[in-house]
Amino acid sequence: VETPDKIGREAILNVHVTKNELPLSDDVDLSEIATATTGFTG
């Protein structure tokens, strides 16, 4: 299994935010976080 690309990482982050597992401020940009986490998994 390959590491997720930017779109995949953003989708993973969005799942956790949507489930309210990770409450975030309104100014948090998941796209920016996904861009900064190239090569990260799970």
PDB file of N, CA and C in Angstrom, residues 11-42:
ATOM      1  N   ALA A  11      -8.448  13.974   3.056  1.00  0.00           N
ATOM      2  CA  ALA A  11      -9.657  13.189   3.320  1.00  0.00           C
ATOM      3  C   ALA A  11      -9.575  12.497   4.680  1.00  0.00           C
ATOM      4  N   ILE A  12      -8.415  11.953   5.000  1.00  0.00           N
ATOM      5  CA  ILE A  12      -8.221  11.299   6.299  1.00  0.00           C
ATOM      6  C   ILE A  12      -8.403  12.314   7.428  1.00  0.00           C
ATOM      7  N   LEU A  13      -7.791  13.473   7.288  1.00  0.00           N
ATOM      8  CA  LEU A  13      -7.943  14.520   8.303  1.00  0.00           C
ATOM      9  C   LEU A  13      -9.405  14.920   8.446  1.00  0.00           C
ATOM     10  N   ASN A  14     -10.090  15.030   7.325  1.00  0.00           N
ATOM     11  CA  ASN A  14     -11.490  15.444   7.341  1.00  0.00           C
ATOM     12  C   ASN A  14     -12.373  14.434   8.065  1.00  0.00           C
ATOM     13  N   VAL A  15     -12.075  13.147   7.939  1.00  0.00           N
ATOM     14  CA  VAL A  15     -12.837  12.114   8.649  1.00  0.00           C
ATOM     15  C   VAL A  15     -12.745  12.343  10.152  1.00  0.00           C
ATOM     16  N   HIS A  16     -11.548  12.605  10.644  1.00  0.00           N
ATOM     17  CA  HIS A  16     -11.367  12.806  12.081  1.00  0.00           C
ATOM     18  C   HIS A  16     -12.042  14.084  12.561  1.00  0.00           C
ATOM     19  N   VAL A  17     -12.007  15.115  11.752  1.00  0.00           N
ATOM     20  CA  VAL A  17     -12.642  16.380  12.129  1.00  0.00           C
ATOM     21  C   VAL A  17     -14.165  16.230  12.112  1.00  0.00           C
ATOM     22  N   THR A  18     -14.683  15.538  11.107  1.00  0.00           N
ATOM     23  CA  THR A  18     -16.127  15.360  10.969  1.00  0.00           C
ATOM     24  C   THR A  18     -16.704  14.562  12.131  1.00  0.00           C
ATOM     25  N   LYS A  19     -15.951  13.593  12.621  1.00  0.00           N
ATOM     26  CA  LYS A  19     -16.413  12.774  13.742  1.00  0.00           C
ATOM     27  C   LYS A  19     -16.271  13.507  15.077  1.00  0.00           C
ATOM     28  N   ASN A  20     -15.804  14.739  15.038  1.00  0.00           N
ATOM     29  CA  ASN A  20     -15.565  15.533  16.245  1.00  0.00           C
ATOM     30  C   ASN A  20     -14.543  14.896  17.171  1.00  0.00           C
ATOM     31  N   GLU A  21     -13.693  14.038  16.616  1.00  0.00           N
ATOM     32  CA  GLU A  21     -12.620  13.455  17.414  1.00  0.00           C
ATOM     33  C   GLU A  21     -11.533  14.480  17.683  1.00  0.00           C
ATOM     34  N   LEU A  22     -11.459  15.466  16.822  1.00  0.00           N
ATOM     35  CA  LEU A  22     -10.403  16.455  16.910  1.00  0.00           C
ATOM     36  C   LEU A  22     -11.006  17.844  16.711  1.00  0.00           C
ATOM     37  N   PRO A  23     -11.497  18.475  17.785  1.00  0.00           N
ATOM     38  CA  PRO A  23     -12.098  19.800  17.631  1.00  0.00           C
ATOM     39  C   PRO A  23     -11.055  20.822  17.176  1.00  0.00           C
ATOM     40  N   LEU A  24     -11.404  21.602  16.154  1.00  0.00           N
ATOM     41  CA  LEU A  24     -10.474  22.565  15.588  1.00  0.00           C
ATOM     42  C   LEU A  24     -11.061  23.965  15.561  1.00  0.00           C
ATOM     43  N   SER A  25     -10.186  24.928  15.584  1.00  0.00           N
ATOM     44  CA  SER A  25     -10.575  26.318  15.407  1.00  0.00           C
ATOM     45  C   SER A  25     -11.002  26.519  13.955  1.00  0.00           C
ATOM     46  N   ASP A  26     -11.825  27.523  13.699  1.00  0.00           N
ATOM     47  CA  ASP A  26     -12.306  27.806  12.347  1.00  0.00           C
ATOM     48  C   ASP A  26     -11.191  28.191  11.385  1.00  0.00           C
ATOM     49  N   ASP A  27     -10.054  28.641  11.910  1.00  0.00           N
ATOM     50  CA  ASP A  27      -8.979  29.090  11.023  1.00  0.00           C
ATOM     51  C   ASP A  27      -7.993  27.974  10.647  1.00  0.00           C
ATOM     52  N   VAL A  28      -8.285  26.735  11.012  1.00  0.00           N
ATOM     53  CA  VAL A  28      -7.417  25.615  10.654  1.00  0.00           C
ATOM     54  C   VAL A  28      -7.703  25.222   9.202  1.00  0.00           C
ATOM     55  N   ASP A  29      -6.646  25.110   8.401  1.00  0.00           N
ATOM     56  CA  ASP A  29      -6.766  24.778   6.984  1.00  0.00           C
ATOM     57  C   ASP A  29      -6.245  23.356   6.759  1.00  0.00           C
ATOM     58  N   LEU A  30      -7.163  22.407   6.584  1.00  0.00           N
ATOM     59  CA  LEU A  30      -6.759  21.012   6.414  1.00  0.00           C
ATOM     60  C   LEU A  30      -5.940  20.814   5.147  1.00  0.00           C
ATOM     61  N   SER A  31      -6.199  21.598   4.125  1.00  0.00           N
ATOM     62  CA  SER A  31      -5.418  21.510   2.893  1.00  0.00           C
ATOM     63  C   SER A  31      -3.965  21.881   3.149  1.00  0.00           C
ATOM     64  N   GLU A  32      -3.750  22.897   3.964  1.00  0.00           N
ATOM     65  CA  GLU A  32      -2.387  23.318   4.309  1.00  0.00           C
ATOM     66  C   GLU A  32      -1.676  22.231   5.118  1.00  0.00           C
ATOM     67  N   ILE A  33      -2.397  21.622   6.039  1.00  0.00           N
ATOM     68  CA  ILE A  33      -1.818  20.542   6.841  1.00  0.00           C
ATOM     69  C   ILE A  33      -1.484  19.350   5.944  1.00  0.00           C
ATOM     70  N   ALA A  34      -2.394  19.004   5.038  1.00  0.00           N
ATOM     71  CA  ALA A  34      -2.154  17.887   4.122  1.00  0.00           C
ATOM     72  C   ALA A  34      -0.929  18.147   3.254  1.00  0.00           C
ATOM     73  N   THR A  35      -0.748  19.374   2.827  1.00  0.00           N
ATOM     74  CA  THR A  35       0.414  19.733   2.015  1.00  0.00           C
ATOM     75  C   THR A  35       1.703  19.575   2.812  1.00  0.00           C
ATOM     76  N   ALA A  36       1.660  19.908   4.084  1.00  0.00           N
ATOM     77  CA  ALA A  36       2.859  19.884   4.925  1.00  0.00           C
ATOM     78  C   ALA A  36       3.202  18.487   5.439  1.00  0.00           C
ATOM     79  N   THR A  37       2.347  17.506   5.175  1.00  0.00           N
ATOM     80  CA  THR A  37       2.568  16.171   5.734  1.00  0.00           C
ATOM     81  C   THR A  37       2.861  15.123   4.658  1.00  0.00           C
ATOM     82  N   THR A  38       3.527  15.521   3.599  1.00  0.00           N
ATOM     83  CA  THR A  38       3.902  14.588   2.537  1.00  0.00           C
ATOM     84  C   THR A  38       4.700  13.422   3.123  1.00  0.00           C
ATOM     85  N   GLY A  39       4.298  12.204   2.767  1.00  0.00           N
ATOM     86  CA  GLY A  39       4.987  11.010   3.249  1.00  0.00           C
ATOM     87  C   GLY A  39       4.448  10.466   4.556  1.00  0.00           C
ATOM     88  N   PHE A  40       3.561  11.197   5.209  1.00  0.00           N
ATOM     89  CA  PHE A  40       2.987  10.739   6.472  1.00  0.00           C
ATOM     90  C   PHE A  40       1.893   9.713   6.202  1.00  0.00           C
ATOM     91  N   THR A  41       1.728   8.772   7.116  1.00  0.00           N
ATOM     92  CA  THR A  41       0.657   7.776   7.024  1.00  0.00           C
ATOM     93  C   THR A  41      -0.039   7.665   8.368  1.00  0.00           C
ATOM     94  N   GLY A  42      -1.228   7.040   8.352  1.00  0.00           N
ATOM     95  CA  GLY A  42      -2.018   6.706   9.520  1.00  0.00           C
ATOM     96  C   GLY A  42      -1.825   7.572  10.680  1.00  0.00           C
TER      97      GLY A  42
END
